[in-house]
PDB file of C-alpha atoms in Angstrom:
ATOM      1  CA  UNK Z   1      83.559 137.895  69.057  1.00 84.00           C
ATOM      2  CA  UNK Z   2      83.110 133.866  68.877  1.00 96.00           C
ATOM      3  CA  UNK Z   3      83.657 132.100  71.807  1.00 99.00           C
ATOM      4  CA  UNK Z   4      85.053 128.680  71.989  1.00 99.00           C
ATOM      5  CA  UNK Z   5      84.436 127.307  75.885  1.00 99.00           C
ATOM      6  CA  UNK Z   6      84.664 123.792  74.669  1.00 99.00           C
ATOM      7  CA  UNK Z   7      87.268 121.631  76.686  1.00 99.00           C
ATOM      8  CA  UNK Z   8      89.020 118.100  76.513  1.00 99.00           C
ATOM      9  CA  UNK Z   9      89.190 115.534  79.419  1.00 99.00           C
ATOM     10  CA  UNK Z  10      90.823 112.411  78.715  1.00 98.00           C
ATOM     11  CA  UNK Z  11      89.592 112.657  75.153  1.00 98.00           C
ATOM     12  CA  UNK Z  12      86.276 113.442  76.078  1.00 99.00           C
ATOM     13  CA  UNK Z  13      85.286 116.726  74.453  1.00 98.00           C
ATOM     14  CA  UNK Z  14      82.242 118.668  76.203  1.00 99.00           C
ATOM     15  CA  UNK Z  15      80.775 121.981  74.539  1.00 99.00           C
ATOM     16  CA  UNK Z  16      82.031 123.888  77.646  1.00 99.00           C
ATOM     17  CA  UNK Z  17      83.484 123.060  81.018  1.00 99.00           C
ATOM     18  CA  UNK Z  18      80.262 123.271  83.534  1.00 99.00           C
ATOM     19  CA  UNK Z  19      78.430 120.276  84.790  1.00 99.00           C
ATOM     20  CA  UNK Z  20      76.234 119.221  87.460  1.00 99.00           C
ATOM     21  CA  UNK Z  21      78.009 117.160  90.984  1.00 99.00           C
ATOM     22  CA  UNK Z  22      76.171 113.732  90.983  1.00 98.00           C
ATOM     23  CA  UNK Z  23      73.085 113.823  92.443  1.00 96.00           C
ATOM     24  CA  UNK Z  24      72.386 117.313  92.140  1.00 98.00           C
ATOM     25  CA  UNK Z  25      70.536 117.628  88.889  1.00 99.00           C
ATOM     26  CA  UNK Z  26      67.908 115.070  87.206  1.00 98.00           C
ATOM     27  CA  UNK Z  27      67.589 116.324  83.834  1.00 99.00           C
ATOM     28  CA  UNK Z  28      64.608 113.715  83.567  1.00 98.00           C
ATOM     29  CA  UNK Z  29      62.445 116.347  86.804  1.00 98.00           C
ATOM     30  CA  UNK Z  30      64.452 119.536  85.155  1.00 97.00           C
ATOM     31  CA  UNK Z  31      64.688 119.643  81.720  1.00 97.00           C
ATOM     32  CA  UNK Z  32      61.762 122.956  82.067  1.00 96.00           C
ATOM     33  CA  UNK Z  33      64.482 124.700  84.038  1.00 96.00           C
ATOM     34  CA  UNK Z  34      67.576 123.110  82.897  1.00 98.00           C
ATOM     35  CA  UNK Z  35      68.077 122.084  79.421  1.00 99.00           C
ATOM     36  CA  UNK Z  36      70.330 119.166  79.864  1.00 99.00           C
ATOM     37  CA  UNK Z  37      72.204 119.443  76.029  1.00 99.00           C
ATOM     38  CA  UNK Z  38      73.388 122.844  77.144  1.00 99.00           C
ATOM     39  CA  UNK Z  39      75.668 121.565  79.868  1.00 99.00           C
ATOM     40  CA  UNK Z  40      79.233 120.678  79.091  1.00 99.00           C
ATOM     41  CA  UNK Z  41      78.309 116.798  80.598  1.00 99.00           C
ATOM     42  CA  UNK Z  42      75.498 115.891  82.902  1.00 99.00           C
ATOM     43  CA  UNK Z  43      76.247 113.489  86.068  1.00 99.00           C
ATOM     44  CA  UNK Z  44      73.796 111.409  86.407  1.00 99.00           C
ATOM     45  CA  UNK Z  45      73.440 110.215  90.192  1.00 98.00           C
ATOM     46  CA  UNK Z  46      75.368 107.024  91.298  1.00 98.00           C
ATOM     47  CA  UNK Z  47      74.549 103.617  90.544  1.00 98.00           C
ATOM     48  CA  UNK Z  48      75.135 100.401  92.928  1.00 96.00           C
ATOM     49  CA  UNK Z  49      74.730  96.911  92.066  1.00 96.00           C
ATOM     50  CA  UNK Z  50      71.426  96.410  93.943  1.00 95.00           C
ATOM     51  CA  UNK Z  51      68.762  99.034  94.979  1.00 98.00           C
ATOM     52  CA  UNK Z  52      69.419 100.953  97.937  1.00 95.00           C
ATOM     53  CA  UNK Z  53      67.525 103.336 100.182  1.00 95.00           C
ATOM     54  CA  UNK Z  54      69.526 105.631 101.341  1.00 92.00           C
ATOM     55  CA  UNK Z  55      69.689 106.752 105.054  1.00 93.00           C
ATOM     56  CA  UNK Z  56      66.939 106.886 107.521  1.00 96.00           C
ATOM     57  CA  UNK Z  57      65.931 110.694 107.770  1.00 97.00           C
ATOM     58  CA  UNK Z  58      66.662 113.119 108.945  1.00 98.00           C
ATOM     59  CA  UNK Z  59      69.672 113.162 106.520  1.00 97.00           C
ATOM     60  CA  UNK Z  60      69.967 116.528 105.440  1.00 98.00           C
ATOM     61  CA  UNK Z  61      70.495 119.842 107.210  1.00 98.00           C
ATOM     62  CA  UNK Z  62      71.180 123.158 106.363  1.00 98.00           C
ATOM     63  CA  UNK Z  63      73.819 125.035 108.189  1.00 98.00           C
ATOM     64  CA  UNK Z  64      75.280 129.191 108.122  1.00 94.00           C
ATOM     65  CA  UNK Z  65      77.794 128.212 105.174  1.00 92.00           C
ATOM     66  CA  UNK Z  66      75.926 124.971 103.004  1.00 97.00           C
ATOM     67  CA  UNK Z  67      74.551 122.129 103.761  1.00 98.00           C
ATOM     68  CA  UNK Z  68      75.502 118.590 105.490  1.00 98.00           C
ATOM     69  CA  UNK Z  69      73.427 116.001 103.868  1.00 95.00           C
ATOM     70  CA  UNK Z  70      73.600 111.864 104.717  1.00 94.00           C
ATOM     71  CA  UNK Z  71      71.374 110.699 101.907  1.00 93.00           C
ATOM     72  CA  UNK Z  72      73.254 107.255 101.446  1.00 90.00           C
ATOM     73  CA  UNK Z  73      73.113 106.623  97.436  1.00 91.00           C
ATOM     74  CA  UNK Z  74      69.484 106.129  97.324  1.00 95.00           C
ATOM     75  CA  UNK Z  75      68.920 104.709  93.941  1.00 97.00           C
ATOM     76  CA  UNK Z  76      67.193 101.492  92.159  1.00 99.00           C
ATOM     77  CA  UNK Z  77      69.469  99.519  91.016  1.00 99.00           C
ATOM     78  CA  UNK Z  78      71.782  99.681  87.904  1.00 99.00           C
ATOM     79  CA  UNK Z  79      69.683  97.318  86.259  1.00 99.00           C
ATOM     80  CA  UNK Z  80      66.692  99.204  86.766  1.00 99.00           C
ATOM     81  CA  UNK Z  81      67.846 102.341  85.993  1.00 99.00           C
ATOM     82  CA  UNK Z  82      69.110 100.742  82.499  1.00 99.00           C
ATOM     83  CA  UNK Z  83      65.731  99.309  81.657  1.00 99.00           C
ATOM     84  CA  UNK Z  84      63.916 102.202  83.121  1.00 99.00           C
ATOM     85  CA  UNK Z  85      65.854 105.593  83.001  1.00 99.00           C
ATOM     86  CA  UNK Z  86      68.116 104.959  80.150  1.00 99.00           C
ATOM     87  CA  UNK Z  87      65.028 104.917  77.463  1.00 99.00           C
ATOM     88  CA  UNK Z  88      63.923 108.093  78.665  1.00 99.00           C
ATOM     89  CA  UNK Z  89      67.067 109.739  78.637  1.00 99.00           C
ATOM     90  CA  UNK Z  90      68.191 109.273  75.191  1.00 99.00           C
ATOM     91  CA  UNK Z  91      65.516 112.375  74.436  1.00 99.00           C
ATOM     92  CA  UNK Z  92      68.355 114.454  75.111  1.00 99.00           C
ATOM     93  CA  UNK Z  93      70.468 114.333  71.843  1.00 98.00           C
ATOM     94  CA  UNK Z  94      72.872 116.812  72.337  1.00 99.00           C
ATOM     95  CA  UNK Z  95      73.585 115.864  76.066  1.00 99.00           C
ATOM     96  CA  UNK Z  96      77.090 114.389  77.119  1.00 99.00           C
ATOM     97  CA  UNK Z  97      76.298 111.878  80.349  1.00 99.00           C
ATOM     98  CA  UNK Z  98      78.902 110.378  82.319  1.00 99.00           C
ATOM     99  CA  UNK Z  99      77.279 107.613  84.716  1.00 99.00           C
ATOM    100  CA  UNK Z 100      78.593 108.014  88.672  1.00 99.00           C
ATOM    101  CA  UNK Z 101      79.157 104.375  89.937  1.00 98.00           C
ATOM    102  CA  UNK Z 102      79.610 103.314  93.416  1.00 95.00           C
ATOM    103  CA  UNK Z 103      80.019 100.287  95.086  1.00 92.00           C
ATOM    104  CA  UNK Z 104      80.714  98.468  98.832  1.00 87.00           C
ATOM    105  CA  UNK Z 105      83.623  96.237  97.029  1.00 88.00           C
ATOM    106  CA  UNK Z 106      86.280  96.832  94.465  1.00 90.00           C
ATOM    107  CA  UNK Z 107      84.275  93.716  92.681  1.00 92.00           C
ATOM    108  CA  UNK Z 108      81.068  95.887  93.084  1.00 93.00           C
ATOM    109  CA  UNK Z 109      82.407  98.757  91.148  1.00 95.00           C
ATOM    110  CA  UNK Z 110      83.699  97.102  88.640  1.00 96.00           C
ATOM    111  CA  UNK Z 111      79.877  94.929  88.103  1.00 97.00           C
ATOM    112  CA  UNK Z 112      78.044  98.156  87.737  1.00 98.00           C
ATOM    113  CA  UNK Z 113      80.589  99.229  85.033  1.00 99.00           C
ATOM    114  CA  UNK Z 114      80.337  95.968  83.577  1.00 99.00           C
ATOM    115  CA  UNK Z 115      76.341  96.259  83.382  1.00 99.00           C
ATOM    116  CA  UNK Z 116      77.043  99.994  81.912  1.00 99.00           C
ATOM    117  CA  UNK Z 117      79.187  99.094  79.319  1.00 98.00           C
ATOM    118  CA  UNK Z 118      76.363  97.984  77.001  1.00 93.00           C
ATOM    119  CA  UNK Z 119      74.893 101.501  77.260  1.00 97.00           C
ATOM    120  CA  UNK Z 120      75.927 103.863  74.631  1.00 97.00           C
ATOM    121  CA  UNK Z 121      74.481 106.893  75.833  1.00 98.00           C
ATOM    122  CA  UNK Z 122      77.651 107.086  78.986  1.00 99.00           C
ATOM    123  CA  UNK Z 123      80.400 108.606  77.269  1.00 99.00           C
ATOM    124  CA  UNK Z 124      82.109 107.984  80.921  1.00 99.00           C
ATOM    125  CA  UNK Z 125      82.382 106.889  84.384  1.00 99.00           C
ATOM    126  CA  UNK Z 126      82.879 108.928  87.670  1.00 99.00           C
ATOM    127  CA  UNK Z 127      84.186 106.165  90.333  1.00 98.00           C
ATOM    128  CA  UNK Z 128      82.568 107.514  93.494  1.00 96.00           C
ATOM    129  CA  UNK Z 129      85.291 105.866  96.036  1.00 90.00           C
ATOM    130  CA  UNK Z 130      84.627 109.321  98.409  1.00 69.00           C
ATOM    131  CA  UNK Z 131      80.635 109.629  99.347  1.00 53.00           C
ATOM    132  CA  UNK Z 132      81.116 109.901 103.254  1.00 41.00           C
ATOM    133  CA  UNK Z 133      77.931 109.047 104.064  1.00 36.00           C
ATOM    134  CA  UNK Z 134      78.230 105.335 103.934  1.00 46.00           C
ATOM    135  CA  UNK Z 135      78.036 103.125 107.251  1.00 40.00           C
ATOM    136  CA  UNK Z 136      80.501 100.476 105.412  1.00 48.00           C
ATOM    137  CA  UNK Z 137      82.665 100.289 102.192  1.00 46.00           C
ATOM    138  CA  UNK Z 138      82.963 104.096 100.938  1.00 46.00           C
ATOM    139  CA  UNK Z 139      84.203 105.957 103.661  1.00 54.00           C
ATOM    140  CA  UNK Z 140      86.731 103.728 104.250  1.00 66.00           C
ATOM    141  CA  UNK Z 141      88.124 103.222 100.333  1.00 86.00           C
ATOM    142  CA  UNK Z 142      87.768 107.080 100.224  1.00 85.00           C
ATOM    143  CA  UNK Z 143      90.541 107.363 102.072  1.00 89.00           C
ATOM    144  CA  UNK Z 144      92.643 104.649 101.757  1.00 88.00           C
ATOM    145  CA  UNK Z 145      95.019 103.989  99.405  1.00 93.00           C
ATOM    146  CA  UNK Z 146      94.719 100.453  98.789  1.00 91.00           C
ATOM    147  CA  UNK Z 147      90.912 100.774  98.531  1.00 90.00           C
ATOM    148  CA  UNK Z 148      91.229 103.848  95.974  1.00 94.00           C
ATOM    149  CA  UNK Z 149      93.747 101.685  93.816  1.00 95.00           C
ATOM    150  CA  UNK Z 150      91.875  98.110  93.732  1.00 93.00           C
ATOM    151  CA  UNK Z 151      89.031  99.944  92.545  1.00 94.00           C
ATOM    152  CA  UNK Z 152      90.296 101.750  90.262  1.00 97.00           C
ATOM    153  CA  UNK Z 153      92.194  98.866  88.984  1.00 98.00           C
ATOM    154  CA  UNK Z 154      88.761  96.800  88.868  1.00 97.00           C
ATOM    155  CA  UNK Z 155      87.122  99.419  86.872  1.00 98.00           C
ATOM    156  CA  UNK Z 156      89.816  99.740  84.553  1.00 99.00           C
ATOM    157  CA  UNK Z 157      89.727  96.609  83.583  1.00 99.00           C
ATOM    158  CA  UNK Z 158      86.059  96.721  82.356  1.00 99.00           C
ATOM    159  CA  UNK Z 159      86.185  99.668  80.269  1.00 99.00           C
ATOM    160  CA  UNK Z 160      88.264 101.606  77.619  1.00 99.00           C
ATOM    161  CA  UNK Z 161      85.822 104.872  78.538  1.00 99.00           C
ATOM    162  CA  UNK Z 162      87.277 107.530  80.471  1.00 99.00           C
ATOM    163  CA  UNK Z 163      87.626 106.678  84.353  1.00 99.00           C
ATOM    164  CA  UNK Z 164      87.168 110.067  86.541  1.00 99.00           C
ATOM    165  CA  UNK Z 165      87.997 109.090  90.128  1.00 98.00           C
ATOM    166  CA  UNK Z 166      86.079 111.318  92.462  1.00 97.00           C
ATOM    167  CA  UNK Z 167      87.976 111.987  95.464  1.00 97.00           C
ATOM    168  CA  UNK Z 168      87.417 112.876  99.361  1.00 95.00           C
ATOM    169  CA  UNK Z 169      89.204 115.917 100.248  1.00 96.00           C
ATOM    170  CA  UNK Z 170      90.087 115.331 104.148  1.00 94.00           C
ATOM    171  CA  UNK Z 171      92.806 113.183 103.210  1.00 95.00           C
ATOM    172  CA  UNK Z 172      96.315 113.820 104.761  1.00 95.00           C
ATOM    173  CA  UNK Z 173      98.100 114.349 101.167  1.00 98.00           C
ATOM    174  CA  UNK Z 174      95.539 114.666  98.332  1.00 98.00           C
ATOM    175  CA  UNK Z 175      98.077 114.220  95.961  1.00 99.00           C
ATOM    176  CA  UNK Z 176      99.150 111.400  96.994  1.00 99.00           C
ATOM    177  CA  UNK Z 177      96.358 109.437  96.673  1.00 98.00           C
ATOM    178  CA  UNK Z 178      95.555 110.975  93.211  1.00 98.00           C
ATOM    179  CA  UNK Z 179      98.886 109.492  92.256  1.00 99.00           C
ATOM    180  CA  UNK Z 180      97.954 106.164  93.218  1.00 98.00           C
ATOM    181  CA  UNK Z 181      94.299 106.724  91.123  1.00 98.00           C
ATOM    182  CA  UNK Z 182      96.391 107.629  88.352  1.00 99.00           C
ATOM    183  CA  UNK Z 183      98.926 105.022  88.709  1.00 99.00           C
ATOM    184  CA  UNK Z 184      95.617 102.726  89.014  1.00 99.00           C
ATOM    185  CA  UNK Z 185      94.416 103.626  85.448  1.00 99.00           C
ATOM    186  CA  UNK Z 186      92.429 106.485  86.294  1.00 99.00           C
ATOM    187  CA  UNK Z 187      92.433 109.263  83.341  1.00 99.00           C
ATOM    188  CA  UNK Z 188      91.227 112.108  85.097  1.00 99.00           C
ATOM    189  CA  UNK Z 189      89.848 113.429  88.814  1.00 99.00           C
ATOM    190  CA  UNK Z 190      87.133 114.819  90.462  1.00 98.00           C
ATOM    191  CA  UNK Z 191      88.318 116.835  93.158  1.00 98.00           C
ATOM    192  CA  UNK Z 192      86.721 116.662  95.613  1.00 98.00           C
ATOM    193  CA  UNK Z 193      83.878 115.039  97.625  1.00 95.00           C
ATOM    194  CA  UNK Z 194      82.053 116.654 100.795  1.00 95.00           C
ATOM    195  CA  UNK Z 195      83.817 117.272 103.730  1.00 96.00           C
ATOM    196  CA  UNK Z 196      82.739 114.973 106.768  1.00 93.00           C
ATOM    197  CA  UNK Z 197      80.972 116.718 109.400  1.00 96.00           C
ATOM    198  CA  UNK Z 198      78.682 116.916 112.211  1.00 98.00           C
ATOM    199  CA  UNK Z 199      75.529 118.827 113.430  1.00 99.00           C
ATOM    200  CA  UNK Z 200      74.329 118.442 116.887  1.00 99.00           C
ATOM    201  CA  UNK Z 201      71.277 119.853 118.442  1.00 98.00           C
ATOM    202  CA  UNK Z 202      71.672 121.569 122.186  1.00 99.00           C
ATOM    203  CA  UNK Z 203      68.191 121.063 123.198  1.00 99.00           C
ATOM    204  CA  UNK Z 204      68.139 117.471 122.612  1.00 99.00           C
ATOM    205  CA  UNK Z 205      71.755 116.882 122.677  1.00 99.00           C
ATOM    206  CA  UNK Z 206      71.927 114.843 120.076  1.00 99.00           C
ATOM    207  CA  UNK Z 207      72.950 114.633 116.035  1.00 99.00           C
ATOM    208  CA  UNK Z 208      70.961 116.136 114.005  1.00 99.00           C
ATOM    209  CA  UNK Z 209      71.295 113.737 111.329  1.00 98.00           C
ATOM    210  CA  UNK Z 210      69.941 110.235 111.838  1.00 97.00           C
ATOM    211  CA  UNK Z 211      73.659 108.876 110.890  1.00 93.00           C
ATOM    212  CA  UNK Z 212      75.190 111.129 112.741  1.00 96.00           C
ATOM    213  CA  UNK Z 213      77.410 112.569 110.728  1.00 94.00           C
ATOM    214  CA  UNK Z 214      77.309 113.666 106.913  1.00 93.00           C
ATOM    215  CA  UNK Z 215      79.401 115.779 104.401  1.00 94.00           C
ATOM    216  CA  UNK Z 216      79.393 119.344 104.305  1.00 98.00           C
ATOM    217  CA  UNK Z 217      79.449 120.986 100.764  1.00 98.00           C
ATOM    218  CA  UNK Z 218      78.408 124.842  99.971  1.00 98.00           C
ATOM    219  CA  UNK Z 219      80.307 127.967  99.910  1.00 98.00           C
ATOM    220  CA  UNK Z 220      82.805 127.416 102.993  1.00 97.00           C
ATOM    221  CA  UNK Z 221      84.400 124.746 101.040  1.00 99.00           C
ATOM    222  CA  UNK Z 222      85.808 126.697  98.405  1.00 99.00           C
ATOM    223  CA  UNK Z 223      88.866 127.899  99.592  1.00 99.00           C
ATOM    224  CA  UNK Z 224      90.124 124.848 100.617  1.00 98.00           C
ATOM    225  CA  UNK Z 225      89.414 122.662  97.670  1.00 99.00           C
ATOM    226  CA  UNK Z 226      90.832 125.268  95.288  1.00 99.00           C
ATOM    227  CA  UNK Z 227      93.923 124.668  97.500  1.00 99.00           C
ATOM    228  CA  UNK Z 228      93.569 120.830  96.543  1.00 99.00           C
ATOM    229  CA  UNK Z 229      93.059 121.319  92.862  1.00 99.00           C
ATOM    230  CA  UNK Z 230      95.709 123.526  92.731  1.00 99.00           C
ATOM    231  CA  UNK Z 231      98.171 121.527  94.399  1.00 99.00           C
ATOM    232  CA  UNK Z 232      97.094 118.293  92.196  1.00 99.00           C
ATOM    233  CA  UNK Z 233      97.210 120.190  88.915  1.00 99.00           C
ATOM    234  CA  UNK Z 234     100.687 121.364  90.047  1.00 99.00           C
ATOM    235  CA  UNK Z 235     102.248 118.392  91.013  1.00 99.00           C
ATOM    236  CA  UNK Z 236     100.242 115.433  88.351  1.00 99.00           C
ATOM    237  CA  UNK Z 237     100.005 115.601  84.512  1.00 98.00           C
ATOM    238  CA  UNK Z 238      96.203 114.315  85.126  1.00 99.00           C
ATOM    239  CA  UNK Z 239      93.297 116.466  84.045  1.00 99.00           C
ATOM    240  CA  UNK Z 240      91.231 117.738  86.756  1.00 99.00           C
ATOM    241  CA  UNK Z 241      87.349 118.519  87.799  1.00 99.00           C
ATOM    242  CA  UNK Z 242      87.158 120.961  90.040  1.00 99.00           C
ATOM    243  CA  UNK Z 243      83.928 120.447  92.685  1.00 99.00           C
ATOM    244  CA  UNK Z 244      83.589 122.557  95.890  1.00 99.00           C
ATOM    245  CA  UNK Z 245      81.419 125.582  96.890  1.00 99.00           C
ATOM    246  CA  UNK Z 246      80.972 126.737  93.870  1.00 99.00           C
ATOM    247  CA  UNK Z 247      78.541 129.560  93.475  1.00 99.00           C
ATOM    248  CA  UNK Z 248      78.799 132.097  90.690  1.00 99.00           C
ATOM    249  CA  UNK Z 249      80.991 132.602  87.512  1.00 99.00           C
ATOM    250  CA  UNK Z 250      83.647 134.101  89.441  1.00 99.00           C
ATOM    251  CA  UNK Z 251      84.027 130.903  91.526  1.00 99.00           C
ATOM    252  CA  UNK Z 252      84.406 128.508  88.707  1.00 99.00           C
ATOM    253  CA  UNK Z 253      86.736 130.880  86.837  1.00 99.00           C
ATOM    254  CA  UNK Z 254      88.724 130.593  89.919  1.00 99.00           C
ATOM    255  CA  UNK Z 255      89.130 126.785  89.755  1.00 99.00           C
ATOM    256  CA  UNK Z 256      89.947 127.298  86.062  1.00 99.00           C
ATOM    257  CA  UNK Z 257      92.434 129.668  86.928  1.00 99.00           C
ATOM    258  CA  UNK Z 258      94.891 127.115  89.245  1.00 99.00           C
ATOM    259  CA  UNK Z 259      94.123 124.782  86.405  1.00 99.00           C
ATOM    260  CA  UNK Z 260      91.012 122.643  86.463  1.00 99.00           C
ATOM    261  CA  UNK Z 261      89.733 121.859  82.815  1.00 99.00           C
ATOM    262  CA  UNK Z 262      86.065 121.485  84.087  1.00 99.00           C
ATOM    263  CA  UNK Z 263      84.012 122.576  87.012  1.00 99.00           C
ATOM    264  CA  UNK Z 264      80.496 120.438  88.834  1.00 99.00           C
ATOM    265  CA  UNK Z 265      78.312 122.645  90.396  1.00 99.00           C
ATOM    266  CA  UNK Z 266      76.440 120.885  93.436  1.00 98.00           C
ATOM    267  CA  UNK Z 267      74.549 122.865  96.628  1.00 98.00           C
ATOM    268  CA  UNK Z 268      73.681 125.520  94.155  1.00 98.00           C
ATOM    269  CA  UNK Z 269      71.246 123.403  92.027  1.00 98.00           C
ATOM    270  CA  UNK Z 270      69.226 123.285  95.053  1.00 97.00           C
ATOM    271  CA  UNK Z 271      69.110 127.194  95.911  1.00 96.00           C
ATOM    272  CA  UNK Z 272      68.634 128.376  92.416  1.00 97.00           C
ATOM    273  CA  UNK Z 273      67.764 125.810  89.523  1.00 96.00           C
ATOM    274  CA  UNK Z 274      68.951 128.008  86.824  1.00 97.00           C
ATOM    275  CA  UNK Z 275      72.834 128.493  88.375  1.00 99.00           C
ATOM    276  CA  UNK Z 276      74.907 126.446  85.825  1.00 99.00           C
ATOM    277  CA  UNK Z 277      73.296 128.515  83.184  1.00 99.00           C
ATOM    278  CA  UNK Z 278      73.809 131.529  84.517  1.00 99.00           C
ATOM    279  CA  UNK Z 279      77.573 130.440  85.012  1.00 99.00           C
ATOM    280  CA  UNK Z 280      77.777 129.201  81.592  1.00 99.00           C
ATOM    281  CA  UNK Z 281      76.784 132.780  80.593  1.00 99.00           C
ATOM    282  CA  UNK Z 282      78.845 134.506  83.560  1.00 99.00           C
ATOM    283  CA  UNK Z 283      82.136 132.670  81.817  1.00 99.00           C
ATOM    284  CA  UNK Z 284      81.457 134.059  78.159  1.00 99.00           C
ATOM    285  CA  UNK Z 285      80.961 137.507  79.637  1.00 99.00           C
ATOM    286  CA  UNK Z 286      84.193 137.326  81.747  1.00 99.00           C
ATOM    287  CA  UNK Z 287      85.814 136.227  78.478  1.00 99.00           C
ATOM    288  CA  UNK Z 288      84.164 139.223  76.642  1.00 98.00           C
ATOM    289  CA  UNK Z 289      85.431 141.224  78.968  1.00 98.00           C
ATOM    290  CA  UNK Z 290      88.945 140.020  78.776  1.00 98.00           C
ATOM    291  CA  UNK Z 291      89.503 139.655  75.289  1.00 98.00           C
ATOM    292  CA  UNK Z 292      89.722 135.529  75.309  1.00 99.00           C
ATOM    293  CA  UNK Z 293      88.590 133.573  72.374  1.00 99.00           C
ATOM    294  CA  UNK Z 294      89.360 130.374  73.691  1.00 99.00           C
ATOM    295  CA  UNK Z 295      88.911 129.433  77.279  1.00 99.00           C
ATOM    296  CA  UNK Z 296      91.771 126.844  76.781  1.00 99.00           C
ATOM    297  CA  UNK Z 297      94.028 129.797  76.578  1.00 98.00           C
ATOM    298  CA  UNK Z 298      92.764 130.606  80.604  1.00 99.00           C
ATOM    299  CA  UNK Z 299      92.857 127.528  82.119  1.00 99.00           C
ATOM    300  CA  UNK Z 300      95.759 127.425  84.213  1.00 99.00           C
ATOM    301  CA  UNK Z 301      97.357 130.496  84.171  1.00 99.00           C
ATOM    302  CA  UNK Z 302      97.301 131.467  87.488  1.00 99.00           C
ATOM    303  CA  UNK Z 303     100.848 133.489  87.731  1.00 98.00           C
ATOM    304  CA  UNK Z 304     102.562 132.211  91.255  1.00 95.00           C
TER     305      UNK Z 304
END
């Protein structure tokens, strides 16, 4: 039986509906392991303005159900990455890459979009108003309204690509403030970001991580952003990528189920390198199994 697992967000048509989380998967250190033109889209890690160096370590810890990580956006630079990374990407002909922009200002976000927009290889940009990690700047925008809708508004106005808002999901009402994204100009969501958390150590009695706290992502997760997802496919006419805990087939067929059009797999990449493949080939089996041609005729038919 042909399959067809290709998808549509915001008129932007992938070869199947499984990509990486930003800043889990460098196809430039993985392409043995990971052949980046098999993936639906590849996020590439997020871009500031200027070069940043993340957080002071320790900024990553595993715990019983993930990981809590404080990395900070360490990157060089959108203007380095463009004369440096850029060249060396466009290897990858079949590959779909959406760039993941973040900034400490609305103005910010909408300058590393601006420096993007000469680059043809982005076919779109993730606004990353939710990493948690930040001392300044993202934690509060990622959950605040005004913040999420002045930079989506800034972006907006730099681009006629796709904008896919990546949200935090400890919010009070996640729909609500994907209706303001959308009412902002977004054209699709990411949902969601980590969860902010906190690991202490008894001995010493301190944090474990040198910023104290970080965001948890990895299996325990799941649950609740499915419950997100579902509730802001149910209530917005707004395409949705589903990110949380994802760890097998099963679990992305899940998010499909309530409605997502796309999944990001994150944690995983770092437990086993070949995971989106195997989910890739987990979905066509499940589809085998089921009788579907067309994964557009799953997505969203959870029966409620």
């Amino acid at each position: 039986m042909e399959l067809d697992l290709s998808v549509e967000i915001a008129g932007l048509k992938l070869k199947n509906p499984v990509m990486n989380a930003s800043g889990t998967y460098d196809p430039l250190r993985y392409e043995s392991l990971v052949d980046p033109n098999l993936l639906g889209a590849v996020v590439l890690k997020s871009l500031t303005l200027n070069p940043r160096e993340g957080n002071p370590p320790p900024r990553i810890v595993e715990v019983a159900c993930g990981i809590v990580n404080s990395i900070g956006i360490q990157n060089e630079g959108v203007e380095e990455f463009i004369k440096v990374k850029v060249p060396l990407l466009r290897k990858f002909k079949e590959a779909t890459f959406i760039a993941s922009v973040a900034g400490l200002t609305p103005n910010e976000f909408a300058e590393v979009v601006e420096a993007l927009e000469g680059v043809d290889i982005f076919k779109a940009y993730e606004i990353n108003t939710s990493c948690p990690n930040l001392e300044k700047g993202g934690v509060n925008c990622a959950l605040d309204e005004r913040c999420i809708q002045q930079v989506t508004k800034a972006v907006r106005g730099k681009t006629n690509k796709p904008v896919i808002v990546k949200l935090a999901p400890d919010v009070t009402d996640i729909v609500a403030i994907a209706k303001v994204a959308v009412d902002a100009g977004a054209d699709a969501l990411t949902i969601a970001n980590t969860y902010r958390a906190l690991v202490v150590d008894l001995k010493s009695r301190k944090p474990i991580l040198h910023n104290v706290t970080g965001g948890l992502s990895g299996p325990a997760i799941k649950p609740i952003t499915l419950r997100l997802v579902y509730e802001v496919v149910k209530a917005l006419d707004v395409p949705v990528i589903a990110s949380g805990g994802i760890t097998s087939a099963n679990d992305a067929l899940e998010y499909l189920l309530v409605g997502a059009k796309a999944v990001q797999i994150g944690t995983m990449n770092f437990v086993r390198h070949d995971i989106m493949i195997k989910i890739i080939e987990g979905i066509k089996k499940f589809m085998v199994d089921e009788g579907i041609k067309d994964i557009k005729e799953f997505i969203g038919t959870l029966r409620t």
